[in-house]
JSON list of C-alpha atoms in Angstrom, two decimals:
[
{"chain": "D", "resi": 1, "resn": "MET", "atom": "CA", "xyz": [80.32, 105.35, 79.68]},
{"chain": "D", "resi": 2, "resn": "SER", "atom": "CA", "xyz": [83.30, 106.99, 78.23]},
{"chain": "D", "resi": 3, "resn": "ASP", "atom": "CA", "xyz": [81.53, 107.43, 74.86]},
{"chain": "D", "resi": 4, "resn": "LEU", "atom": "CA", "xyz": [78.92, 109.80, 76.31]},
{"chain": "D", "resi": 5, "resn": "SER", "atom": "CA", "xyz": [79.32, 113.49, 76.49]},
{"chain": "D", "resi": 6, "resn": "PRO", "atom": "CA", "xyz": [79.18, 115.17, 79.90]},
{"chain": "D", "resi": 7, "resn": "TYR", "atom": "CA", "xyz": [76.21, 117.35, 80.67]},
{"chain": "D", "resi": 8, "resn": "ASN", "atom": "CA", "xyz": [75.95, 120.05, 78.03]},
{"chain": "D", "resi": 9, "resn": "SER", "atom": "CA", "xyz": [73.26, 122.71, 78.60]},
{"chain": "D", "resi": 10, "resn": "VAL", "atom": "CA", "xyz": [73.44, 123.87, 75.01]},
{"chain": "D", "resi": 11, "resn": "HIS", "atom": "CA", "xyz": [72.57, 120.52, 73.41]},
{"chain": "D", "resi": 12, "resn": "GLY", "atom": "CA", "xyz": [71.94, 118.25, 76.35]},
{"chain": "D", "resi": 13, "resn": "PRO", "atom": "CA", "xyz": [68.82, 117.13, 78.17]},
{"chain": "D", "resi": 14, "resn": "GLU", "atom": "CA", "xyz": [66.97, 119.98, 79.91]},
{"chain": "D", "resi": 15, "resn": "GLN", "atom": "CA", "xyz": [63.89, 120.42, 82.07]},
{"chain": "D", "resi": 16, "resn": "ILE", "atom": "CA", "xyz": [64.02, 117.01, 83.80]},
{"chain": "D", "resi": 17, "resn": "HIS", "atom": "CA", "xyz": [60.89, 116.19, 85.63]},
{"chain": "D", "resi": 18, "resn": "ILE", "atom": "CA", "xyz": [59.88, 113.03, 87.67]},
{"chain": "D", "resi": 19, "resn": "ALA", "atom": "CA", "xyz": [56.51, 111.70, 88.82]},
{"chain": "D", "resi": 20, "resn": "TYR", "atom": "CA", "xyz": [55.33, 108.58, 90.60]},
{"chain": "D", "resi": 21, "resn": "GLY", "atom": "CA", "xyz": [53.94, 105.95, 88.35]},
{"chain": "D", "resi": 22, "resn": "ASP", "atom": "CA", "xyz": [50.79, 103.82, 88.73]},
{"chain": "D", "resi": 23, "resn": "SER", "atom": "CA", "xyz": [52.37, 101.55, 91.26]},
{"chain": "D", "resi": 24, "resn": "PRO", "atom": "CA", "xyz": [55.03, 102.06, 94.07]},
{"chain": "D", "resi": 25, "resn": "SER", "atom": "CA", "xyz": [57.55, 100.30, 91.80]},
{"chain": "D", "resi": 26, "resn": "GLU", "atom": "CA", "xyz": [57.30, 102.86, 89.04]},
{"chain": "D", "resi": 27, "resn": "MET", "atom": "CA", "xyz": [58.73, 106.29, 88.37]},
{"chain": "D", "resi": 28, "resn": "THR", "atom": "CA", "xyz": [58.15, 108.35, 85.19]},
{"chain": "D", "resi": 29, "resn": "ILE", "atom": "CA", "xyz": [60.92, 110.68, 84.00]},
{"chain": "D", "resi": 30, "resn": "LEU", "atom": "CA", "xyz": [60.45, 113.32, 81.39]},
{"chain": "D", "resi": 31, "resn": "TRP", "atom": "CA", "xyz": [62.93, 115.80, 79.83]},
{"chain": "D", "resi": 32, "resn": "SER", "atom": "CA", "xyz": [63.31, 118.05, 76.74]},
{"chain": "D", "resi": 33, "resn": "THR", "atom": "CA", "xyz": [65.93, 118.45, 74.01]},
{"chain": "D", "resi": 34, "resn": "SER", "atom": "CA", "xyz": [66.21, 120.83, 71.12]},
{"chain": "D", "resi": 35, "resn": "ASN", "atom": "CA", "xyz": [68.56, 119.01, 68.81]},
{"chain": "D", "resi": 36, "resn": "SER", "atom": "CA", "xyz": [67.34, 116.13, 66.48]},
{"chain": "D", "resi": 37, "resn": "SER", "atom": "CA", "xyz": [70.86, 114.55, 66.66]},
{"chain": "D", "resi": 38, "resn": "GLU", "atom": "CA", "xyz": [69.95, 113.57, 70.27]},
{"chain": "D", "resi": 39, "resn": "LEU", "atom": "CA", "xyz": [67.16, 111.33, 69.09]},
{"chain": "D", "resi": 40, "resn": "ALA", "atom": "CA", "xyz": [69.25, 108.23, 68.83]},
{"chain": "D", "resi": 41, "resn": "SER", "atom": "CA", "xyz": [67.79, 107.25, 72.22]},
{"chain": "D", "resi": 42, "resn": "SER", "atom": "CA", "xyz": [65.71, 108.26, 75.12]},
{"chain": "D", "resi": 43, "resn": "ALA", "atom": "CA", "xyz": [67.10, 106.37, 78.16]},
{"chain": "D", "resi": 44, "resn": "VAL", "atom": "CA", "xyz": [67.55, 106.63, 81.84]},
{"chain": "D", "resi": 45, "resn": "LEU", "atom": "CA", "xyz": [70.65, 105.18, 83.62]},
{"chain": "D", "resi": 46, "resn": "TYR", "atom": "CA", "xyz": [69.71, 104.42, 87.24]},
{"chain": "D", "resi": 47, "resn": "GLY", "atom": "CA", "xyz": [70.36, 102.34, 90.36]},
{"chain": "D", "resi": 48, "resn": "LEU", "atom": "CA", "xyz": [70.29, 102.30, 94.09]},
{"chain": "D", "resi": 49, "resn": "ALA", "atom": "CA", "xyz": [71.86, 105.46, 95.47]},
{"chain": "D", "resi": 50, "resn": "PRO", "atom": "CA", "xyz": [74.41, 106.90, 95.70]},
{"chain": "D", "resi": 51, "resn": "LYS", "atom": "CA", "xyz": [75.64, 107.42, 92.13]},
{"chain": "D", "resi": 52, "resn": "ASN", "atom": "CA", "xyz": [74.99, 103.93, 90.91]},
{"chain": "D", "resi": 53, "resn": "TYR", "atom": "CA", "xyz": [73.86, 103.85, 87.27]},
{"chain": "D", "resi": 54, "resn": "SER", "atom": "CA", "xyz": [74.02, 100.10, 86.60]},
{"chain": "D", "resi": 55, "resn": "SER", "atom": "CA", "xyz": [70.55, 99.74, 85.12]},
{"chain": "D", "resi": 56, "resn": "LYS", "atom": "CA", "xyz": [69.16, 101.24, 81.91]},
{"chain": "D", "resi": 57, "resn": "ALA", "atom": "CA", "xyz": [65.51, 101.80, 80.84]},
{"chain": "D", "resi": 58, "resn": "GLU", "atom": "CA", "xyz": [64.58, 103.05, 77.38]},
{"chain": "D", "resi": 59, "resn": "GLY", "atom": "CA", "xyz": [61.59, 105.06, 76.37]},
{"chain": "D", "resi": 60, "resn": "LYS", "atom": "CA", "xyz": [60.19, 107.23, 73.61]},
{"chain": "D", "resi": 61, "resn": "PHE", "atom": "CA", "xyz": [60.17, 110.80, 72.44]},
{"chain": "D", "resi": 62, "resn": "VAL", "atom": "CA", "xyz": [57.62, 113.05, 70.63]},
{"chain": "D", "resi": 63, "resn": "LEU", "atom": "CA", "xyz": [58.13, 116.15, 68.49]},
{"chain": "D", "resi": 64, "resn": "PHE", "atom": "CA", "xyz": [56.55, 119.18, 70.23]},
{"chain": "D", "resi": 65, "resn": "THR", "atom": "CA", "xyz": [56.34, 122.47, 68.25]},
{"chain": "D", "resi": 66, "resn": "GLU", "atom": "CA", "xyz": [52.84, 123.71, 69.05]},
{"chain": "D", "resi": 67, "resn": "GLY", "atom": "CA", "xyz": [53.33, 127.30, 70.29]},
{"chain": "D", "resi": 68, "resn": "ASN", "atom": "CA", "xyz": [57.07, 126.61, 70.59]},
{"chain": "D", "resi": 69, "resn": "PRO", "atom": "CA", "xyz": [58.61, 126.96, 67.09]},
{"chain": "D", "resi": 70, "resn": "ASP", "atom": "CA", "xyz": [62.15, 127.97, 68.26]},
{"chain": "D", "resi": 71, "resn": "GLY", "atom": "CA", "xyz": [62.34, 126.24, 71.64]},
{"chain": "D", "resi": 72, "resn": "LEU", "atom": "CA", "xyz": [62.89, 122.77, 72.98]},
{"chain": "D", "resi": 73, "resn": "LYS", "atom": "CA", "xyz": [61.24, 120.59, 70.37]},
{"chain": "D", "resi": 74, "resn": "TYR", "atom": "CA", "xyz": [61.44, 117.01, 71.67]},
{"chain": "D", "resi": 75, "resn": "ILE", "atom": "CA", "xyz": [59.82, 115.56, 74.79]},
{"chain": "D", "resi": 76, "resn": "HIS", "atom": "CA", "xyz": [61.41, 112.44, 76.10]},
{"chain": "D", "resi": 77, "resn": "ARG", "atom": "CA", "xyz": [59.58, 109.94, 78.40]},
{"chain": "D", "resi": 78, "resn": "VAL", "atom": "CA", "xyz": [60.95, 106.86, 80.18]},
{"chain": "D", "resi": 79, "resn": "VAL", "atom": "CA", "xyz": [59.05, 104.69, 82.84]},
{"chain": "D", "resi": 80, "resn": "LEU", "atom": "CA", "xyz": [61.28, 102.97, 85.42]},
{"chain": "D", "resi": 81, "resn": "GLN", "atom": "CA", "xyz": [59.66, 99.75, 86.60]},
{"chain": "D", "resi": 82, "resn": "GLY", "atom": "CA", "xyz": [60.64, 97.20, 89.34]},
{"chain": "D", "resi": 83, "resn": "LEU", "atom": "CA", "xyz": [61.76, 99.82, 91.88]},
{"chain": "D", "resi": 84, "resn": "ILE", "atom": "CA", "xyz": [61.94, 98.87, 95.56]},
{"chain": "D", "resi": 85, "resn": "PRO", "atom": "CA", "xyz": [59.50, 100.94, 97.48]},
{"chain": "D", "resi": 86, "resn": "ARG", "atom": "CA", "xyz": [61.09, 103.53, 99.90]},
{"chain": "D", "resi": 87, "resn": "LYS", "atom": "CA", "xyz": [64.58, 103.06, 98.43]},
{"chain": "D", "resi": 88, "resn": "ASN", "atom": "CA", "xyz": [66.74, 105.90, 97.24]},
{"chain": "D", "resi": 89, "resn": "TYR", "atom": "CA", "xyz": [67.81, 105.81, 93.61]},
{"chain": "D", "resi": 90, "resn": "SER", "atom": "CA", "xyz": [70.33, 107.79, 91.54]},
{"chain": "D", "resi": 91, "resn": "TYR", "atom": "CA", "xyz": [69.59, 108.56, 87.86]},
{"chain": "D", "resi": 92, "resn": "ARG", "atom": "CA", "xyz": [70.81, 110.31, 84.74]},
{"chain": "D", "resi": 93, "resn": "VAL", "atom": "CA", "xyz": [68.92, 110.87, 81.53]},
{"chain": "D", "resi": 94, "resn": "GLN", "atom": "CA", "xyz": [70.45, 110.17, 78.16]},
{"chain": "D", "resi": 95, "resn": "SER", "atom": "CA", "xyz": [69.60, 111.50, 74.69]},
{"chain": "D", "resi": 96, "resn": "GLY", "atom": "CA", "xyz": [71.88, 110.29, 71.95]},
{"chain": "D", "resi": 97, "resn": "ASN", "atom": "CA", "xyz": [75.45, 110.78, 73.18]},
{"chain": "D", "resi": 98, "resn": "ASN", "atom": "CA", "xyz": [74.49, 113.46, 75.74]},
{"chain": "D", "resi": 99, "resn": "ILE", "atom": "CA", "xyz": [73.84, 112.65, 79.29]},
{"chain": "D", "resi": 100, "resn": "SER", "atom": "CA", "xyz": [72.62, 114.73, 82.22]},
{"chain": "D", "resi": 101, "resn": "GLU", "atom": "CA", "xyz": [74.25, 115.33, 85.56]},
{"chain": "D", "resi": 102, "resn": "GLY", "atom": "CA", "xyz": [73.17, 112.88, 88.31]},
{"chain": "D", "resi": 103, "resn": "PHE", "atom": "CA", "xyz": [70.02, 113.24, 90.46]},
{"chain": "D", "resi": 104, "resn": "GLU", "atom": "CA", "xyz": [68.31, 111.28, 93.16]},
{"chain": "D", "resi": 105, "resn": "PHE", "atom": "CA", "xyz": [64.78, 110.18, 94.13]},
{"chain": "D", "resi": 106, "resn": "THR", "atom": "CA", "xyz": [63.11, 107.97, 96.70]},
{"chain": "D", "resi": 107, "resn": "ALA", "atom": "CA", "xyz": [60.62, 105.37, 95.34]},
{"chain": "D", "resi": 108, "resn": "LYS", "atom": "CA", "xyz": [57.12, 105.66, 96.50]},
{"chain": "D", "resi": 109, "resn": "ARG", "atom": "CA", "xyz": [56.09, 103.97, 99.74]},
{"chain": "D", "resi": 110, "resn": "ASP", "atom": "CA", "xyz": [54.12, 100.80, 99.11]},
{"chain": "D", "resi": 111, "resn": "ASP", "atom": "CA", "xyz": [51.30, 102.01, 101.35]},
{"chain": "D", "resi": 112, "resn": "GLU", "atom": "CA", "xyz": [51.16, 105.52, 99.86]},
{"chain": "D", "resi": 113, "resn": "VAL", "atom": "CA", "xyz": [47.93, 106.61, 98.13]},
{"chain": "D", "resi": 114, "resn": "SER", "atom": "CA", "xyz": [48.03, 109.15, 95.32]},
{"chain": "D", "resi": 115, "resn": "TYR", "atom": "CA", "xyz": [45.31, 111.79, 94.95]},
{"chain": "D", "resi": 116, "resn": "TYR", "atom": "CA", "xyz": [44.51, 113.66, 91.80]},
{"chain": "D", "resi": 117, "resn": "LEU", "atom": "CA", "xyz": [42.70, 116.93, 91.53]}
]
């Protein structure tokens, strides 16, 4: 990964959010960027914790300017699939050549029920 820039808060991924998916084996990851040069990819590098980024999932981005003409303009979304329930994962998000710092999450329990309000 030497061709990737380290985390850069000026042009790099920001406002990273995660949410459980429809099944225990899914996690949805969203983030924002402001620079169109980062649109070469929307990807998440991930693997079983700690600091294992051996898998890669790709996703999509959308342009978002409604009420936000000068702010973060691109919303990226990647769904990780095939996760092992209750296991800890490390992940980093990638937009173009910029990559975030590392984070961790625990995959949903296979017997956990989600409730929506």
